Coordinates of C-alpha atoms in Angstrom, one line a residue:
X1 CA -101.9 -1.6 76.0
X2 CA -104.1 -1.0 72.9
X3 CA -101.5 -2.4 70.6
X4 CA -101.1 -5.5 72.8
X5 CA -105.0 -6.0 72.7
X6 CA -105.1 -5.7 68.9
X7 CA -102.3 -8.3 68.6
X8 CA -104.1 -10.6 70.9
X9 CA -107.3 -10.4 68.8
X10 CA -105.3 -11.2 65.7
X11 CA -103.9 -14.3 67.3
X12 CA -107.3 -15.4 68.5
X13 CA -108.8 -15.0 65.1
X14 CA -106.5 -17.7 63.8
X15 CA -107.4 -20.2 66.6
X16 CA -110.1 -22.8 65.7
X17 CA -113.4 -22.1 67.4
X18 CA -113.2 -25.4 69.2
X19 CA -110.1 -24.2 71.1
X20 CA -111.4 -20.8 72.1
X21 CA -112.7 -22.2 75.4
X22 CA -109.2 -23.5 76.2
X23 CA -107.6 -20.2 75.3
X24 CA -110.0 -18.3 77.5
X25 CA -109.4 -20.7 80.4
X26 CA -105.6 -20.3 80.0
X27 CA -105.9 -16.5 79.9
X28 CA -108.0 -16.5 83.0
X29 CA -105.5 -18.7 84.8
X30 CA -102.7 -16.4 83.7
X31 CA -100.7 -19.0 81.8
X32 CA -101.2 -17.6 78.3
X33 CA -97.6 -17.0 77.1
X34 CA -96.4 -14.2 75.0
X35 CA -92.7 -14.0 73.9
X36 CA -90.5 -11.7 75.9
X37 CA -90.2 -9.1 73.2
X38 CA -94.0 -8.8 73.2
X39 CA -94.3 -8.7 77.0
X40 CA -91.3 -6.8 78.2
X41 CA -90.7 -6.5 81.9
X42 CA -88.7 -3.7 83.5
X43 CA -85.1 -4.7 84.2
X44 CA -84.2 -5.2 87.8
X45 CA -81.8 -2.5 89.2
X46 CA -78.1 -3.3 88.7
X47 CA -76.5 -5.0 91.6
X48 CA -72.7 -4.3 92.2
X49 CA -71.1 -7.2 94.1
X50 CA -67.5 -7.1 95.5
X51 CA -65.5 -10.2 95.0
X52 CA -64.3 -11.3 98.5
X53 CA -60.5 -10.8 99.0
X54 CA -58.9 -14.2 99.4
X55 CA -55.2 -14.1 98.6
X56 CA -55.0 -10.7 96.9
X57 CA -54.4 -7.6 98.9
X58 CA -55.6 -4.7 96.7
X59 CA -53.5 -2.2 98.6
X60 CA -50.4 -4.4 98.1
X61 CA -51.2 -4.8 94.4
X62 CA -51.6 -1.0 94.0
X63 CA -48.1 -0.5 95.6
X64 CA -46.4 -3.2 93.5
X65 CA -43.4 -1.8 91.8
X66 CA -41.2 -2.6 88.8
X67 CA -37.4 -2.3 89.2
X68 CA -35.4 -1.8 86.0
X69 CA -32.0 -3.5 86.3
X70 CA -29.4 -2.3 83.7
X71 CA -26.4 -4.5 83.9
X72 CA -22.9 -4.1 82.3
X73 CA -22.5 -7.8 81.6
X74 CA -23.6 -11.3 82.3
X75 CA -20.5 -12.9 80.8
X76 CA -18.8 -13.3 84.2
X77 CA -19.9 -15.8 86.9
X78 CA -20.1 -13.2 89.5
X79 CA -22.7 -11.1 87.7
X80 CA -25.0 -14.0 87.0
X81 CA -25.1 -14.5 90.8
X82 CA -25.9 -10.9 91.3
X83 CA -28.8 -10.9 88.8
X84 CA -30.4 -14.1 90.2
X85 CA -30.0 -13.1 93.9
X86 CA -31.2 -9.5 93.4
X87 CA -34.2 -10.7 91.4
X88 CA -35.1 -13.3 94.1
X89 CA -34.9 -10.7 96.9
X90 CA -36.9 -8.1 95.0
X91 CA -39.7 -10.6 94.3
X92 CA -39.8 -11.6 98.0
X93 CA -40.8 -8.0 98.6
X94 CA -43.6 -8.2 96.2
X95 CA -42.0 -6.3 93.3
X96 CA -40.7 -7.4 89.9
X97 CA -37.4 -6.9 88.1
X98 CA -36.9 -6.1 84.4
X99 CA -33.3 -7.0 83.6
X100 CA -31.2 -6.0 80.6
X101 CA -27.5 -6.7 80.1
X102 CA -25.2 -5.0 77.6
X103 CA -22.2 -7.3 77.9
X104 CA -19.6 -4.6 77.9
X105 CA -21.1 -2.4 75.2
X106 CA -21.5 1.2 76.3
X107 CA -23.8 2.3 73.5
X108 CA -26.0 -0.8 74.0
X109 CA -26.3 -0.2 77.8
X110 CA -27.4 3.4 77.2
X111 CA -30.1 2.2 74.7
X112 CA -31.2 -0.5 77.1
X113 CA -31.5 1.9 80.0
X114 CA -33.5 4.3 77.9
X115 CA -35.8 1.3 77.1
X116 CA -36.3 0.6 80.8
X117 CA -37.1 4.3 81.4
X118 CA -39.6 4.3 78.5
X119 CA -41.3 1.3 80.0
X120 CA -42.0 3.4 83.1
X121 CA -40.1 1.4 85.7
X122 CA -40.5 2.8 89.2
X123 CA -36.7 2.8 89.9
X124 CA -33.6 2.2 87.8
X125 CA -30.8 0.2 89.2
X126 CA -27.5 0.4 87.2
X127 CA -24.3 -1.5 87.1
X128 CA -22.4 0.8 84.8
X129 CA -19.9 -0.5 82.3
X130 CA -18.6 3.1 81.9
X131 CA -18.9 5.2 85.0
X132 CA -18.9 8.5 83.0
X133 CA -21.0 7.5 80.0
X134 CA -24.0 6.4 82.2
X135 CA -24.3 9.9 83.6
X136 CA -26.6 10.8 80.8
X137 CA -28.9 8.0 81.8
X138 CA -29.2 9.4 85.3
X139 CA -30.3 12.8 83.8
X140 CA -32.9 11.0 81.5
X141 CA -34.2 8.9 84.4
X142 CA -34.7 12.0 86.6
X143 CA -36.4 13.8 83.7
X144 CA -38.9 11.0 83.7
X145 CA -39.3 11.1 87.5
X146 CA -37.4 7.9 88.1
X147 CA -34.7 7.7 90.8
X148 CA -31.4 5.9 90.2
X149 CA -29.6 3.4 92.4
X150 CA -25.9 2.6 91.4
X151 CA -25.2 -1.0 92.1
X152 CA -21.7 -2.0 93.0
X153 CA -20.1 0.6 90.7
X154 CA -20.6 4.3 91.2
X155 CA -21.8 6.4 88.3
X156 CA -19.6 9.5 88.1
X157 CA -20.5 13.2 87.5
X158 CA -24.3 12.8 87.9
X159 CA -26.8 13.3 90.7
X160 CA -27.1 9.6 91.6
X161 CA -29.7 9.1 94.3
X162 CA -28.1 6.1 96.1
X163 CA -25.1 3.8 95.8
X164 CA -24.6 0.3 97.3
X165 CA -21.4 -1.7 97.1
X166 CA -18.6 -3.2 99.1
X167 CA -15.8 -1.0 100.3
X168 CA -13.7 -1.3 97.2
X169 CA -10.8 0.6 98.5
X170 CA -10.7 -1.9 101.4
X171 CA -10.8 -4.7 98.8
X172 CA -7.5 -3.4 97.3
X173 CA -6.0 -3.0 100.8
X174 CA -6.8 -6.6 101.6
X175 CA -5.1 -7.8 98.4
X176 CA -2.0 -5.8 99.1
X177 CA -1.8 -6.8 102.8
X178 CA -2.0 -10.5 101.9
X179 CA 0.8 -10.3 99.2
X180 CA 3.1 -8.0 101.2
X181 CA 2.9 -10.4 104.1
X182 CA 4.4 -13.1 101.8
X183 CA 6.6 -10.9 99.7
X184 CA 7.7 -7.8 101.7
X185 CA 10.5 -7.1 99.2
X186 CA 10.7 -7.6 95.5
X187 CA 9.4 -6.7 92.0
X188 CA 5.6 -6.3 91.8
X189 CA 3.3 -6.2 88.8
X190 CA -0.2 -4.6 89.0
X191 CA -2.8 -5.7 86.5
X192 CA -5.6 -3.2 86.9
X193 CA -9.2 -3.3 85.8
X194 CA -11.0 -1.0 83.3
X195 CA -10.0 2.6 83.8
X196 CA -13.6 3.6 83.0
X197 CA -14.9 1.6 86.0
X198 CA -14.9 3.6 89.2
X199 CA -14.4 0.4 91.3
X200 CA -11.1 -0.2 89.4
X201 CA -9.9 3.2 90.5
X202 CA -10.9 2.5 94.1
X203 CA -9.2 -0.9 94.1
X204 CA -6.0 0.5 92.8
X205 CA -6.1 3.3 95.4
X206 CA -6.5 0.7 98.1
X207 CA -3.6 -1.4 96.8
X208 CA -1.2 1.5 96.7
X209 CA -2.3 2.7 100.1
X210 CA -0.6 -0.4 101.4
X211 CA 2.3 -0.6 98.9
X212 CA 3.4 3.0 99.1
X213 CA 5.3 2.8 102.4
X214 CA 7.2 -0.3 101.0
X215 CA 7.9 1.6 97.8
X216 CA 9.2 4.7 99.7
X217 CA 11.5 2.5 101.7
X218 CA 12.8 0.9 98.5
X219 CA 11.6 -2.6 99.6
X220 CA 9.1 -3.0 96.7
X221 CA 9.4 -1.8 93.1
X222 CA 6.4 -1.8 90.9
X223 CA 7.9 -2.8 87.6
X224 CA 4.6 -3.0 85.7
X225 CA 1.3 -1.1 86.2
X226 CA -1.3 -1.2 83.5
X227 CA -5.1 -1.0 83.2
X228 CA -7.1 -3.8 81.4
X229 CA -9.3 -2.1 78.9
X230 CA -13.0 -3.1 79.3
X231 CA -11.9 -5.9 81.7
X232 CA -11.2 -8.0 78.7
X233 CA -9.4 -11.2 79.8
X234 CA -7.4 -11.3 76.5
X235 CA -6.0 -7.9 77.3
X236 CA -5.2 -9.0 80.8
X237 CA -3.2 -11.8 79.3
X238 CA -1.4 -9.4 77.0
X239 CA -0.5 -7.3 80.1
X240 CA 1.1 -10.0 82.1
X241 CA 3.0 -11.2 79.0
X242 CA 4.3 -7.7 78.5
X243 CA 5.3 -7.5 82.2
X244 CA 7.1 -10.8 82.2
X245 CA 8.8 -10.1 78.9
X246 CA 10.0 -6.7 80.0
X247 CA 11.5 -8.2 83.2
X248 CA 12.9 -11.5 81.9
X249 CA 10.3 -13.4 83.9
X250 CA 11.7 -11.9 87.0
X251 CA 8.6 -10.8 88.9
X252 CA 8.1 -11.7 92.6
X253 CA 4.3 -11.0 93.0
X254 CA 1.3 -10.0 91.0
X255 CA -1.9 -8.2 92.2
X256 CA -4.8 -8.5 89.7
X257 CA -7.9 -6.4 89.8
X258 CA -10.3 -9.4 89.9
X259 CA -10.3 -13.2 89.6
X260 CA -10.9 -13.2 85.9
X261 CA -7.7 -11.1 85.3
X262 CA -5.9 -13.2 87.9
X263 CA -6.8 -16.3 86.0
X264 CA -5.1 -15.0 82.9
X265 CA -2.0 -14.1 84.9
X266 CA -1.9 -17.7 86.3
X267 CA -2.3 -19.2 82.8
X268 CA 0.6 -17.2 81.5
X269 CA 2.7 -18.0 84.6
X270 CA 1.9 -21.7 84.0
X271 CA 3.0 -21.4 80.4
X272 CA 6.4 -20.2 81.6
X273 CA 6.7 -22.7 84.4
X274 CA 6.1 -20.1 87.1
X275 CA 2.6 -21.0 88.4
X276 CA 2.6 -21.5 92.1
X277 CA 6.0 -19.8 92.5
X278 CA 4.7 -16.3 92.1
X279 CA 2.0 -15.1 94.5
X280 CA -1.1 -13.8 92.8
X281 CA -4.0 -11.9 94.3
X282 CA -7.5 -11.5 92.9
X283 CA -10.9 -10.7 94.1
X284 CA -14.6 -11.7 93.6
X285 CA -14.3 -15.3 95.0
X286 CA -15.0 -16.9 91.6
X287 CA -15.2 -20.7 91.6
X288 CA -12.1 -20.9 89.4
X289 CA -10.2 -18.7 91.8
X290 CA -11.3 -20.9 94.8
X291 CA -10.1 -24.0 93.0
X292 CA -6.8 -22.3 92.2
X293 CA -6.3 -21.2 95.8
X294 CA -6.8 -24.8 96.9
X295 CA -4.3 -26.1 94.3
X296 CA -1.8 -23.5 95.2
X297 CA -1.6 -21.4 92.1
X298 CA -3.5 -18.4 93.4
X299 CA -2.7 -16.9 96.8
X300 CA -5.9 -15.2 97.8
X301 CA -9.2 -13.7 96.7
X302 CA -11.5 -11.2 98.3
X303 CA -15.0 -12.5 99.1
X304 CA -17.8 -10.1 98.9
X305 CA -20.9 -11.8 100.2
X306 CA -23.1 -11.0 97.2
X307 CA -26.3 -12.4 98.9
X308 CA -25.9 -9.7 101.6
X309 CA -25.6 -7.0 99.0
X310 CA -28.4 -8.3 96.8
X311 CA -30.7 -8.4 99.9
X312 CA -29.7 -4.9 101.0
X313 CA -30.0 -3.6 97.5
X314 CA -33.4 -5.1 97.0
X315 CA -34.7 -3.6 100.2
X316 CA -33.3 -0.1 99.3
X317 CA -34.6 -0.3 95.7
X318 CA -38.2 -1.2 96.7
X319 CA -38.2 1.5 99.4
X320 CA -36.9 4.1 97.0
X321 CA -39.5 3.2 94.4
X322 CA -42.2 3.7 97.1
X323 CA -40.6 7.0 98.2
X324 CA -39.7 5.6 101.6
X325 CA -36.6 6.7 103.5
X326 CA -33.4 4.5 103.1
X327 CA -30.3 4.3 105.3
X328 CA -26.7 5.0 104.2
X329 CA -23.4 4.7 106.1
X330 CA -21.1 6.8 103.9
X331 CA -21.0 9.7 101.5
X332 CA -19.0 8.8 98.3
X333 CA -17.9 11.6 96.0
X334 CA -18.6 10.9 92.3
X335 CA -16.9 14.0 91.0
X336 CA -20.0 16.1 91.1
X337 CA -21.5 15.5 94.6
X338 CA -21.5 13.3 97.6
X339 CA -23.7 10.3 97.0
X340 CA -25.5 8.6 99.9
X341 CA -23.9 5.2 100.0
X342 CA -24.2 1.8 101.8
X343 CA -20.8 0.1 101.8
X344 CA -20.5 -3.5 103.0
X345 CA -17.4 -5.2 104.4
X346 CA -15.3 -7.5 102.2
X347 CA -13.5 -10.6 103.4
X348 CA -10.0 -11.8 102.5
X349 CA -9.9 -15.5 101.7
X350 CA -6.9 -17.9 101.4
X351 CA -6.5 -21.6 101.6
X352 CA -6.7 -21.7 105.4
X353 CA -9.9 -19.7 105.5
X354 CA -11.7 -21.1 102.5
X355 CA -14.0 -23.5 104.5
X356 CA -15.0 -20.9 107.1
X357 CA -16.0 -18.2 104.5
X358 CA -16.9 -19.1 101.0
X359 CA -18.0 -22.7 101.7
X360 CA -19.6 -22.0 105.1
X361 CA -21.8 -19.4 103.4
X362 CA -22.8 -21.8 100.6
X363 CA -21.3 -19.4 98.0
X364 CA -19.6 -22.4 96.5
X365 CA -20.0 -26.1 97.5
X366 CA -17.1 -27.9 99.1
X367 CA -17.3 -30.5 96.3
X368 CA -17.0 -27.8 93.7
X369 CA -14.0 -26.2 95.2
X370 CA -12.1 -29.4 96.2
X371 CA -13.4 -31.7 93.5
X372 CA -14.7 -34.2 96.0
X373 CA -18.1 -35.6 96.8

């Protein structure tokens, strides 16, 4: 207070005497001004206000999860659909998806999966290129406290937490049932998928479940049976060439492990004037396959409603990330243990059922399949 009085006297000493009266009056009226730093006032107590919740639910935000999606490839039409549908369904549930695709490179997929783990995703979903190689990723994810959901293809010899797919053994059975109904006797060629893919093993098992009684009766002879390394279409083409060359083009039916390999079979048959004369089965319901079925060069495909699987997988993934219980309908052995699994039902499709299945579901547009508006 004494310091303030001294300062005030210094100011007044510089004021002309004629203005003293005015200064005194202003002081009396309480309007004499001092700068803030000379007349500090105590700061008011801090007031903490809460922003009203409008559209944001803090509880929901706190529970928001990130799903890591490690994919074998995006080079095939089918997997582009899986990625887009899965991402869409996960986002509907308030979570987000971090997608990485290795395009058939085992080493790259392992690195990408490790990257997703290092980013701290809440759950890792894996479509393995190599069912055995990805076992190490399951171990690493678990070491980081992250659960693993195998999507469509089972990871072998690892403690996978959950598996979702279609019944791939049944897929193979549907293929063989369709072809044996048309060709109950004759020479068959089987063009398999990648031996490193557990689904390819299951597909083949299903095919031969149906073929074996015909083989034992001597009605069917499998004159060619070969895997397609890494699902590479060029190798599928090499396989069918070898089959036809070894049998002087005398093959009565071909069962291919998917529509991409079936496409190579049909291209080679066409080059030899045999397209449309030799029944060919595929699976995946690719648009190219649907077109070939309509034109008569492919006999059938197996439709796996991917939207149904993406929707179910998204619900399972988000629940697992939140440590909520999930439902399975089968236990599938992966060589190490029984993995809780949800297996969906595949659908055989031919020219007669095309409109009621693939097109009715909107999987492909009628104009795309038939080439009409």
